[in-house]
mmCIF file of C-alpha atoms in Angstrom:
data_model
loop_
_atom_site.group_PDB
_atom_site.id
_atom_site.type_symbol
_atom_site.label_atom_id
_atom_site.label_comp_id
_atom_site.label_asym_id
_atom_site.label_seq_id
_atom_site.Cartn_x
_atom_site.Cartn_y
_atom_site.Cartn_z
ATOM 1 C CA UNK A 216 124.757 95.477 129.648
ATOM 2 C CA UNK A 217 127.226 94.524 127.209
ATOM 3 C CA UNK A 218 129.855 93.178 129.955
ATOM 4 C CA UNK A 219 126.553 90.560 130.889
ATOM 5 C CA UNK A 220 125.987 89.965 127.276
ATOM 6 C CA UNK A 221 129.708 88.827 126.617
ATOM 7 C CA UNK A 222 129.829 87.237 130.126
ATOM 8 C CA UNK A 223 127.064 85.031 129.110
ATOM 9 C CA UNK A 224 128.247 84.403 125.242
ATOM 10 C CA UNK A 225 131.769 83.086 127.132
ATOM 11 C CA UNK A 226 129.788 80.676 129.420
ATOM 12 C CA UNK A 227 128.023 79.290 127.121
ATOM 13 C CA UNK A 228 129.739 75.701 125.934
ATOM 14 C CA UNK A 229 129.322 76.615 122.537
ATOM 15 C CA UNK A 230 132.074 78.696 123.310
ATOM 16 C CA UNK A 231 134.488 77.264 125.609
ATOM 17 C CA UNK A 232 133.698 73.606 124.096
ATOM 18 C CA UNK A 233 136.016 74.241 121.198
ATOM 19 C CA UNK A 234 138.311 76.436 123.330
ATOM 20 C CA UNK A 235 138.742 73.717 125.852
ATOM 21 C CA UNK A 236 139.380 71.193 122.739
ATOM 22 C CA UNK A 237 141.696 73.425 121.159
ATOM 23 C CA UNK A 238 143.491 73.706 124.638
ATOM 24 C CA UNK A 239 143.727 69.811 125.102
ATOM 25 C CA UNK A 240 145.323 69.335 121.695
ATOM 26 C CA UNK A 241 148.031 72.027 121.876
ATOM 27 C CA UNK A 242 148.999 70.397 125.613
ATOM 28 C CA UNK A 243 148.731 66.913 123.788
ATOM 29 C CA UNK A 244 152.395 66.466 124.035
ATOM 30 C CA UNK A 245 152.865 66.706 127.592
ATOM 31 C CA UNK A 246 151.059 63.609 128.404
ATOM 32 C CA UNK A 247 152.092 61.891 125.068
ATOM 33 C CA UNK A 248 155.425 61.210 125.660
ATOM 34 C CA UNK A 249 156.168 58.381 123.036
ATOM 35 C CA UNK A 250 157.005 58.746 119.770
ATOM 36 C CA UNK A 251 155.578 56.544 118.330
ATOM 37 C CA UNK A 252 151.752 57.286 119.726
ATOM 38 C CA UNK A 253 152.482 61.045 118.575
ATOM 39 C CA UNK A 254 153.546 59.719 115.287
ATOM 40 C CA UNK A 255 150.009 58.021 114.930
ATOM 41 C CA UNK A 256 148.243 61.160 116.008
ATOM 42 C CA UNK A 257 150.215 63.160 113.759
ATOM 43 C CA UNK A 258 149.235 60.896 110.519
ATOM 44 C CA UNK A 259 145.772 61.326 112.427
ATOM 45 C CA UNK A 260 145.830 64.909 111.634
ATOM 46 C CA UNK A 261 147.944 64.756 108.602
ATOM 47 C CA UNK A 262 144.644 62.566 107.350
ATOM 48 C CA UNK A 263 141.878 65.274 108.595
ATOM 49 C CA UNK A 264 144.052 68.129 106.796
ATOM 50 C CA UNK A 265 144.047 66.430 103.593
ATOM 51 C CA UNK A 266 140.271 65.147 103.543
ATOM 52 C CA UNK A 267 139.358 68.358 104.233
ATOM 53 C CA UNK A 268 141.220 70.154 101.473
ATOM 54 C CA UNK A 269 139.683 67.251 99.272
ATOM 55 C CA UNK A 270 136.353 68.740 100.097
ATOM 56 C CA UNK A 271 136.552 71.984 98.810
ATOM 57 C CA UNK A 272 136.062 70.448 95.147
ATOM 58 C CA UNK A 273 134.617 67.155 96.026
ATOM 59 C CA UNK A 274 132.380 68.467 98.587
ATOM 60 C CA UNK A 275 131.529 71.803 98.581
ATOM 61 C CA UNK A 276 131.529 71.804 94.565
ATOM 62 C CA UNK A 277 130.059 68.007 94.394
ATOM 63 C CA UNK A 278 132.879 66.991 91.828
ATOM 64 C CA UNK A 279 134.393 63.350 92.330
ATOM 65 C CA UNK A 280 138.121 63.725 92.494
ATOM 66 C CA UNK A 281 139.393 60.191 92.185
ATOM 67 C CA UNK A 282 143.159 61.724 92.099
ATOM 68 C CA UNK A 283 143.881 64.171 94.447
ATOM 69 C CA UNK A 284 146.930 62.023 95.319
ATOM 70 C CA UNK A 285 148.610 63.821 92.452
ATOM 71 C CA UNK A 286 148.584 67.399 93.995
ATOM 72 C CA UNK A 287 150.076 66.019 96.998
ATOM 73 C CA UNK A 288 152.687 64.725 94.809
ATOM 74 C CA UNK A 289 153.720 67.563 92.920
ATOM 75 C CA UNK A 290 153.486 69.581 96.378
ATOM 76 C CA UNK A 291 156.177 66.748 97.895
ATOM 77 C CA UNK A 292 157.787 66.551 94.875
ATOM 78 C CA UNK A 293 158.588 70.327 94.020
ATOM 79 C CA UNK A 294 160.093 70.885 97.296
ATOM 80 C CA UNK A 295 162.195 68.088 98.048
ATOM 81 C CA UNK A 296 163.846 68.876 94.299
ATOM 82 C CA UNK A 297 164.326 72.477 95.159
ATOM 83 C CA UNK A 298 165.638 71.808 98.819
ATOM 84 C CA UNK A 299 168.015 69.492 97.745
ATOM 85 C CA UNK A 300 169.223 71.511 94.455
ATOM 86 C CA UNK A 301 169.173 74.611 94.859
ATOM 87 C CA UNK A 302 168.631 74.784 98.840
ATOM 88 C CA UNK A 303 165.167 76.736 99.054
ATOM 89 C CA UNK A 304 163.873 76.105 102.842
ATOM 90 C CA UNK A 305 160.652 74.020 102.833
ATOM 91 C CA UNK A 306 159.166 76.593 104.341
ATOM 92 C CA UNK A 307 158.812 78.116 101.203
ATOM 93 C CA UNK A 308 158.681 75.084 99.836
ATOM 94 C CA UNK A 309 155.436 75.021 100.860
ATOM 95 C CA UNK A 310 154.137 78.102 98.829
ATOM 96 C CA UNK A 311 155.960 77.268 96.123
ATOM 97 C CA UNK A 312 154.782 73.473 96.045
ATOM 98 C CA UNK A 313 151.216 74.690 96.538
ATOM 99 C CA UNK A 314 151.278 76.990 94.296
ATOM 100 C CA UNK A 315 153.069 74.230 91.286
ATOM 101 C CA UNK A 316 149.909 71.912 92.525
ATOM 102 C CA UNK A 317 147.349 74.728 92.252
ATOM 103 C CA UNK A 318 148.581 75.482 88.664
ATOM 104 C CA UNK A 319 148.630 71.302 88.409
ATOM 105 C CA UNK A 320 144.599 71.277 89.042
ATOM 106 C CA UNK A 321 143.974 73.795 86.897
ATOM 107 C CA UNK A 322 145.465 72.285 83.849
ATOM 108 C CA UNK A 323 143.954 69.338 84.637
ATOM 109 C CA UNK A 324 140.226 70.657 85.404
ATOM 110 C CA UNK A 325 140.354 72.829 82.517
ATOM 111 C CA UNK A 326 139.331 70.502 80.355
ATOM 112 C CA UNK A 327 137.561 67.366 82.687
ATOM 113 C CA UNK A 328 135.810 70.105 84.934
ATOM 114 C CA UNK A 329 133.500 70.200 82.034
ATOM 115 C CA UNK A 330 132.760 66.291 82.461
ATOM 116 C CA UNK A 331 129.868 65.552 84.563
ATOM 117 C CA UNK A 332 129.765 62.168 87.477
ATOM 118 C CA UNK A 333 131.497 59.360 86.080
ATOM 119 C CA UNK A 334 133.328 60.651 83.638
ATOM 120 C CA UNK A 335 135.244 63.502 85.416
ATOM 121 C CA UNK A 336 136.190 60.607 87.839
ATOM 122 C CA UNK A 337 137.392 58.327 85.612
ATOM 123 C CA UNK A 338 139.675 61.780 83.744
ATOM 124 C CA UNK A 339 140.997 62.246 87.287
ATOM 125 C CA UNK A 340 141.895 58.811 87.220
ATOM 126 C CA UNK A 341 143.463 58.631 84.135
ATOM 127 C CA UNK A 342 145.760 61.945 85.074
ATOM 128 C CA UNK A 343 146.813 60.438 88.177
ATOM 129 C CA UNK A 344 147.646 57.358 86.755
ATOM 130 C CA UNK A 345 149.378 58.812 83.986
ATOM 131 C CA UNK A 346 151.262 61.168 86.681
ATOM 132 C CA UNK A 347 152.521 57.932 88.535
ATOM 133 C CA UNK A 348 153.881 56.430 85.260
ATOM 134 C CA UNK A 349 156.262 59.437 84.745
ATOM 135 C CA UNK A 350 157.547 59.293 88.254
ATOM 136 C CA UNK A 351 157.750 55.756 88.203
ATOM 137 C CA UNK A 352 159.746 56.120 84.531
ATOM 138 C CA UNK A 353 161.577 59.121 85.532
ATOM 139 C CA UNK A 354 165.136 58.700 86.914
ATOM 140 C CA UNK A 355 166.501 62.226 86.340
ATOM 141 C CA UNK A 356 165.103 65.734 85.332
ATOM 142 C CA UNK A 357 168.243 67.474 83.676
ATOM 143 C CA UNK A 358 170.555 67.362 86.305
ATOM 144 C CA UNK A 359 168.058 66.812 89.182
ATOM 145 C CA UNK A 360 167.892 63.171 90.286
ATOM 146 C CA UNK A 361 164.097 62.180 91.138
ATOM 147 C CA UNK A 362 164.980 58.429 91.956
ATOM 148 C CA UNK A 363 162.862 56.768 89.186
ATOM 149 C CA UNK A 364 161.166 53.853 90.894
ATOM 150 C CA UNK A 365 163.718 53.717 93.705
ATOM 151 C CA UNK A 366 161.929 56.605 95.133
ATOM 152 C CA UNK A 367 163.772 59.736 96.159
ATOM 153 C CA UNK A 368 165.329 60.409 99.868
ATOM 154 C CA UNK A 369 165.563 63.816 101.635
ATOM 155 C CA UNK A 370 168.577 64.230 103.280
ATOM 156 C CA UNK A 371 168.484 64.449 107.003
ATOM 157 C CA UNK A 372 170.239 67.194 108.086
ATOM 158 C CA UNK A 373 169.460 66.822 111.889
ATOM 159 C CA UNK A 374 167.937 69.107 114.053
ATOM 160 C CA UNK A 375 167.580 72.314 111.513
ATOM 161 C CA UNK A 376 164.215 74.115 112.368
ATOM 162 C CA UNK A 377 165.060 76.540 109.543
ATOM 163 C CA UNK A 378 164.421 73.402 107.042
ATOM 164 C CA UNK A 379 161.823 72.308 108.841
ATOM 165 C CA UNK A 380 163.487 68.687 109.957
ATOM 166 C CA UNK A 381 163.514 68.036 113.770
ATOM 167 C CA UNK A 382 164.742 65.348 115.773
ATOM 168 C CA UNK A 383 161.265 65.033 117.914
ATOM 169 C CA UNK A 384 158.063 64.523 116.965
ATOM 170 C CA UNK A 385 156.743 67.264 118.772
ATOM 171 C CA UNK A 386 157.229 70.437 116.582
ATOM 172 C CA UNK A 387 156.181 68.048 113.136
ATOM 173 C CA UNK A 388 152.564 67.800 115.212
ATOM 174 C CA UNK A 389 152.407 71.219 116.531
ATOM 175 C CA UNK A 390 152.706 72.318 112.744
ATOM 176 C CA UNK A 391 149.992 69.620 111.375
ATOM 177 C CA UNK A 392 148.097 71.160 113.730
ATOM 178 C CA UNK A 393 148.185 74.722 112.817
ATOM 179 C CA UNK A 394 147.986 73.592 109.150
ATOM 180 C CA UNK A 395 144.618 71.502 110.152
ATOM 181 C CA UNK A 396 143.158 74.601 112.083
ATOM 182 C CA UNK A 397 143.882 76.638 108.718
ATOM 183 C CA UNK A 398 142.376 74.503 106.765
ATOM 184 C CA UNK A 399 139.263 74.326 108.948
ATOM 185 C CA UNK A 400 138.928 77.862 108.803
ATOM 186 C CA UNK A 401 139.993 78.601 105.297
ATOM 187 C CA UNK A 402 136.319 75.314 104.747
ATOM 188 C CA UNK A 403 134.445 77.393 107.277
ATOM 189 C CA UNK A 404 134.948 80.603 105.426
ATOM 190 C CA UNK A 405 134.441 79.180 101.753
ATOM 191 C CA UNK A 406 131.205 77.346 103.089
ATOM 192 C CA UNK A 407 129.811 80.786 104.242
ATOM 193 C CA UNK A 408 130.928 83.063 101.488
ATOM 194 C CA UNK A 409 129.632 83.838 98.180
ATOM 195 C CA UNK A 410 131.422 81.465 96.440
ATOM 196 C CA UNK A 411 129.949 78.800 99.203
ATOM 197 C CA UNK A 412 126.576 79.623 97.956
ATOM 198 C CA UNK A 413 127.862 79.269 93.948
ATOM 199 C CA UNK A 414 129.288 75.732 95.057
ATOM 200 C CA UNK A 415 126.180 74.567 96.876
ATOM 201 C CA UNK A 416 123.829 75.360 93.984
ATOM 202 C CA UNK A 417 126.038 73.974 90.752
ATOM 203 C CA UNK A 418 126.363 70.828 93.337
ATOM 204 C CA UNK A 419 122.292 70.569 93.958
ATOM 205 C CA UNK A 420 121.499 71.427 90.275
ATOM 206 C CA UNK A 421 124.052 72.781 87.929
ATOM 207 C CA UNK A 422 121.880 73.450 85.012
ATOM 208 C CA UNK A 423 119.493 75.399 87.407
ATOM 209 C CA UNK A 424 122.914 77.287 88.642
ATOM 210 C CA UNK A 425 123.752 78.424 84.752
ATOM 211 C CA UNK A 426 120.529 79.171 84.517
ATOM 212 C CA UNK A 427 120.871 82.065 87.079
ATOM 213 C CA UNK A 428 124.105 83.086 85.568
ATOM 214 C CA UNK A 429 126.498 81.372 87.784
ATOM 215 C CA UNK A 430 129.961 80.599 85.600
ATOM 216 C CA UNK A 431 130.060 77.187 86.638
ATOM 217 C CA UNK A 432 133.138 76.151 85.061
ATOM 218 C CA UNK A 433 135.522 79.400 86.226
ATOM 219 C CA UNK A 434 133.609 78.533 90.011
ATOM 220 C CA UNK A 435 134.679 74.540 89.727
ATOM 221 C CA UNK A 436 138.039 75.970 88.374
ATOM 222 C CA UNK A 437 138.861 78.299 91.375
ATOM 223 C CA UNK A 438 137.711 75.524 93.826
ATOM 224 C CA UNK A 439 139.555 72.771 92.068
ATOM 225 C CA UNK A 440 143.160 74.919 92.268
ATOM 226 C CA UNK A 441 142.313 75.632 95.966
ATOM 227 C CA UNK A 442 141.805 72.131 96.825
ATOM 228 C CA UNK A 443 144.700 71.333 94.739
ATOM 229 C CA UNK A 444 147.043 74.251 96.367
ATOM 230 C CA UNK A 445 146.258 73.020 100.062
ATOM 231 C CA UNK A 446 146.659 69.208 99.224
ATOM 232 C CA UNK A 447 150.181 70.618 98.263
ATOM 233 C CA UNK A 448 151.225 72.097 101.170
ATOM 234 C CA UNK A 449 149.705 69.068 102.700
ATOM 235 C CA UNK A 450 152.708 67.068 100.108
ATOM 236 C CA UNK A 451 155.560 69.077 101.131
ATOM 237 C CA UNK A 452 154.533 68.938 105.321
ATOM 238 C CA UNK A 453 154.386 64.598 104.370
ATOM 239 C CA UNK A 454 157.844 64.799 102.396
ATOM 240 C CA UNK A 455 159.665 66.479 105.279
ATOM 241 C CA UNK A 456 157.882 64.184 108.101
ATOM 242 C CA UNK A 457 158.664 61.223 106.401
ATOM 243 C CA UNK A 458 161.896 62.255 103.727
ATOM 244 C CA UNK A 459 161.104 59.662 101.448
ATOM 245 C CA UNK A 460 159.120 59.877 98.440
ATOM 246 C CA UNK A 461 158.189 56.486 96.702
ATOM 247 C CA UNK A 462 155.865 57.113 93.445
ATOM 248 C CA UNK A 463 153.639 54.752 93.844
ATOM 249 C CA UNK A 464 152.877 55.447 97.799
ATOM 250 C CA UNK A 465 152.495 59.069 97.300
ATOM 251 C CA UNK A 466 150.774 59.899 93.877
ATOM 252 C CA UNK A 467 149.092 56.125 93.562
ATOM 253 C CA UNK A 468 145.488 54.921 93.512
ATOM 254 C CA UNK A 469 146.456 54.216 97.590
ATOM 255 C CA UNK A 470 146.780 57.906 98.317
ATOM 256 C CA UNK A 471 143.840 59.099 96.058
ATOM 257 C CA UNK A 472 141.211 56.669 97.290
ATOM 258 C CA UNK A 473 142.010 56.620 101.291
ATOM 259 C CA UNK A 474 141.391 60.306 100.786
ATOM 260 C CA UNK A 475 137.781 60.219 99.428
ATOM 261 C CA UNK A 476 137.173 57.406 101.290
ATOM 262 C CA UNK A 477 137.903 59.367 104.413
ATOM 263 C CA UNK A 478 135.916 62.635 103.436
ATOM 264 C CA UNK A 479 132.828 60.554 102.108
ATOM 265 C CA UNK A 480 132.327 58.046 105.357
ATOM 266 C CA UNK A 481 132.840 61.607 107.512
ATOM 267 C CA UNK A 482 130.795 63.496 105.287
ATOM 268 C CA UNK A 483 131.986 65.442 102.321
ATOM 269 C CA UNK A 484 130.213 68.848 101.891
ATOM 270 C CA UNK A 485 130.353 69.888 105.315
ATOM 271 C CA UNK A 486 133.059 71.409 107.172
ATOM 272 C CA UNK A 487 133.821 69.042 110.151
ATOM 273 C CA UNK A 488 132.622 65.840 108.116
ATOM 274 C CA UNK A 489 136.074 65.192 106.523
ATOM 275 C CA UNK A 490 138.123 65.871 109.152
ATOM 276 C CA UNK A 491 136.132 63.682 111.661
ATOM 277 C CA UNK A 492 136.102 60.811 109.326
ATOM 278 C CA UNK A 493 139.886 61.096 108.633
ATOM 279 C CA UNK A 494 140.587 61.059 112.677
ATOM 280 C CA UNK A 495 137.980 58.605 113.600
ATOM 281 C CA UNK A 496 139.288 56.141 110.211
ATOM 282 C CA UNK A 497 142.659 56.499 110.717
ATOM 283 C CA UNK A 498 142.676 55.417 114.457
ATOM 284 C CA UNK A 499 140.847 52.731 112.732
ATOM 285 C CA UNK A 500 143.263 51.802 110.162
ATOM 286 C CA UNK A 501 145.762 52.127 113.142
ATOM 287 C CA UNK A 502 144.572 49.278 115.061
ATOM 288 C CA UNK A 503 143.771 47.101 111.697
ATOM 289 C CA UNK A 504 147.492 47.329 110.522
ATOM 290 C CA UNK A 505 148.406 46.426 114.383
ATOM 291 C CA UNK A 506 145.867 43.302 114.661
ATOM 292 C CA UNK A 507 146.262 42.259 111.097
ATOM 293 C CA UNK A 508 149.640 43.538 109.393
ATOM 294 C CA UNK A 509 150.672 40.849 107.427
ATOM 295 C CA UNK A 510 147.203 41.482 105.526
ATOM 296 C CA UNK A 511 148.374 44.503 102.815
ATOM 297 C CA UNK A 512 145.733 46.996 102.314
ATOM 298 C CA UNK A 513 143.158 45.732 104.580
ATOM 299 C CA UNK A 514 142.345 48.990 105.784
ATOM 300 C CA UNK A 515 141.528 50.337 102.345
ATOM 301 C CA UNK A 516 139.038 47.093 101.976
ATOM 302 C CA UNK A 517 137.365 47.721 105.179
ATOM 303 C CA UNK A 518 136.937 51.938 104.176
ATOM 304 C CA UNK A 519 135.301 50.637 100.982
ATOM 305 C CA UNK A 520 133.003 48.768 102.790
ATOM 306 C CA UNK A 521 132.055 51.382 104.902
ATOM 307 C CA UNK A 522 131.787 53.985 101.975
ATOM 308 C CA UNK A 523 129.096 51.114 100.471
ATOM 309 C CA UNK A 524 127.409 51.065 104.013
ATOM 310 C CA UNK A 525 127.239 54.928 104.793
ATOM 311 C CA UNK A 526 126.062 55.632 101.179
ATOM 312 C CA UNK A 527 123.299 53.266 101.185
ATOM 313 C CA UNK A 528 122.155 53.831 105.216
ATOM 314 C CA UNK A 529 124.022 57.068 105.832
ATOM 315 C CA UNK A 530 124.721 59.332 102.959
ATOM 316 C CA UNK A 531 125.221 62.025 105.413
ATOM 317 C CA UNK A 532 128.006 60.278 106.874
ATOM 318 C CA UNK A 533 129.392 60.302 110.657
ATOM 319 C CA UNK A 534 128.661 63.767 110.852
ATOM 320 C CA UNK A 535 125.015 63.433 111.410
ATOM 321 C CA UNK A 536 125.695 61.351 114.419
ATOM 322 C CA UNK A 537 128.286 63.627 115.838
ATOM 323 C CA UNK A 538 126.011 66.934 115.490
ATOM 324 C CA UNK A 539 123.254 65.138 117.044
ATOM 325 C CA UNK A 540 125.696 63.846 119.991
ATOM 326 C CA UNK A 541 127.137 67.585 120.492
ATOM 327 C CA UNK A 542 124.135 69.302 120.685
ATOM 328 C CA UNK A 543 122.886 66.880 123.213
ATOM 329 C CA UNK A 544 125.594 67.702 125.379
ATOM 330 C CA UNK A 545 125.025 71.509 124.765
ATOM 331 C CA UNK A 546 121.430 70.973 125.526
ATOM 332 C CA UNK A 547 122.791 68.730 129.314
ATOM 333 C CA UNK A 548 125.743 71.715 130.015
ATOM 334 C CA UNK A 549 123.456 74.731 129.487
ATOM 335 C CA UNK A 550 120.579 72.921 131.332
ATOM 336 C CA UNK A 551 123.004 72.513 134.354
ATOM 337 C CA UNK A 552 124.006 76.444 133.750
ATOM 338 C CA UNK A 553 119.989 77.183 133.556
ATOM 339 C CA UNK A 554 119.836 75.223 136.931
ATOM 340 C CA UNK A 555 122.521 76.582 138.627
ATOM 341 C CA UNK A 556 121.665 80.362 138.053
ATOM 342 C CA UNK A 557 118.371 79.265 139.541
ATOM 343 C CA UNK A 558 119.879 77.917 142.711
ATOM 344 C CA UNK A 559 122.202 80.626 143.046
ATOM 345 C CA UNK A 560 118.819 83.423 142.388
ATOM 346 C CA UNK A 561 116.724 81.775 144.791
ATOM 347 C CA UNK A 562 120.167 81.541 147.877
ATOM 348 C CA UNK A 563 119.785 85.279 146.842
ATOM 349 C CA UNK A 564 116.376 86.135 147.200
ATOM 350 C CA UNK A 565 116.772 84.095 150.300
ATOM 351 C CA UNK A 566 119.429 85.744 151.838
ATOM 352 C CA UNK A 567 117.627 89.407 150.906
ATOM 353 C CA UNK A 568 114.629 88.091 152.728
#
């Protein structure tokens, strides 16, 4: 009985839909053999991670981050510094940059967590920009060069796994990819817990969620340094892929808005919804900076437009469409399983007869 039940849960493509997906991605690399395509699928994914950790406060908890491009900043900017001073891996870089980030959004939500709509935004814009200006005006901290303007390189040290810097592409999208699955999971697991159900209801109606005794701010607080600590990591993996940090690239009003932009049109306050609209947008923004390169920023125009179009026609964003799409096909592969076992019962019953 239970060996049928199990047999049956594995057939089902609910199951081995995702398990055939996960499959394809992990083999990616064998068919993609150039560099530059695996680059592109690698920013792909570097996109979905980072629209999806985005999404834990500006989703899940409904609050309008205009400046997450500051976490992944301090995240970049924490390792590189210790790497190159004091020679802590990356690896742990990553911790430790999350962790400087996480403590980042908390100093900065403390006080503008207790704004409501357009006025949190606009604090979270001010920060950020106020975080640029110090990088920008910063040439040295103590005896730690951060390269002012200039920017600051990483120094290549050629193919040293143990500080995470490899001469292919391959292991820098094998780990985007774990990092995306985590994040995924870590979404799917906030989304069903507890705190999930806290989120959803200060997001619907925040005076209704004091009035049952939620503590709104300490909930926005813990989502705000999660979000924060994973757009980190999400710093530190983007320093060591591309070894050069340039203020205004990495903590500028570029960074910030491409993120919402991505999590909105996909559909923030789901789970998938981010990270389909940061694959599905940046393949996008691919082929606009191919076909039309010498226009600067023409991708960002064209994801404003859409964030105008989905909000007014589609506030669910692509999501909708996608759900709809996938359970069709569920509904086509389990028919065909429905009509096999039928063919096969009948040859049975034949054969018996």
């Amino acid at each position: 009985m239970v060996g049928d039940c199990r047999l049956k849960y594995l057939s089902s493509p609910r199951y081995y839909l995702p398990c055939i997906l996960i499959l394809l991605l992990t083999a990616l690399p064998l068919f993609v053999t150039s560099p530059y395509y695996l680059h592109i699928i690698t920013m792909v994914f570097f996109w979905a991670y980072l629209a999806t950790a985005w999404n834990i406060v500006g989703g899940f908890a409904g609050q309008l981050s205009l400046g997450h491009g500051v976490y992944v900043a301090a995240g970049a900017y924490t390792s590189s510094l210790i790497f190159v001073n004091l020679g802590i891996s990356p690896w742990l870089g990553m911790i430790i940059g999350g962790l400087v980030a996480a403590v980042l959004g908390i100093i900065v939500g403390y006080p503008t967590l207790r704004l409501k709509g357009a006025y949190y935004a606009l604090a979270t814009v001010g920060f950020a920009e106020g975080f640029r200006v110090i990088l920008v005006n910063t040439e040295q901290i103590g005896s730690w060069k951060t390269g002012g303007a200039e920017g600051f390189m990483i120094p290549l040290l050629g193919n040293a796994p143990q500080h995470m810097q490899f001469m292919s592409k391959v292991p820098y999208y094998y780990l985007i990819l774990v990092l995306f699955i985590i994040i995924i999971f870590v979404s799917s697991w906030i989304n069903r817990s507890k705190m999930g159900y806290y989120l959803t209801a200060l997001r619907e109606d925040e005076d209704a969620a004091l009035a049952l005794g939620i503590n709104t701010t300490r909930i926005k607080l813990v989502a705000a340094a999660l979000s924060a600590f994973f757009s980190g990591i999400g710093g530190v993996y983007y320093a060591q892929l591309i070894r050069y940090l340039e203020p205004n690239a990495i903590a500028g009003a570029m960074m910030s808005n491409q993120i919402v932009f991505l999590a909105i049109i996909g559909g923030r306050g789901t789970v998938l919804g981010p990270a389909l609209g940061g694959v599905l947008l940046t393949i996008l923004g691919e082929i606009t900076r191919v076909l039309f390169g010498q226009i600067m920023g023409l991708h960002l125009f064209l994801y404003g437009i859409l964030v105008v179009l989905f909000v007014i026609f589609k506030p669910k964003g692509l999501i909708e469409f996608m759900k709809n799409l996938y359970e069709t096909l569920i509904q086509v592969l389990e028919g065909r399983r429905a009509e096999g076992a039928r063919k096969g019962f009948i040859g049975v019953e034949e054969r018996n007869n």
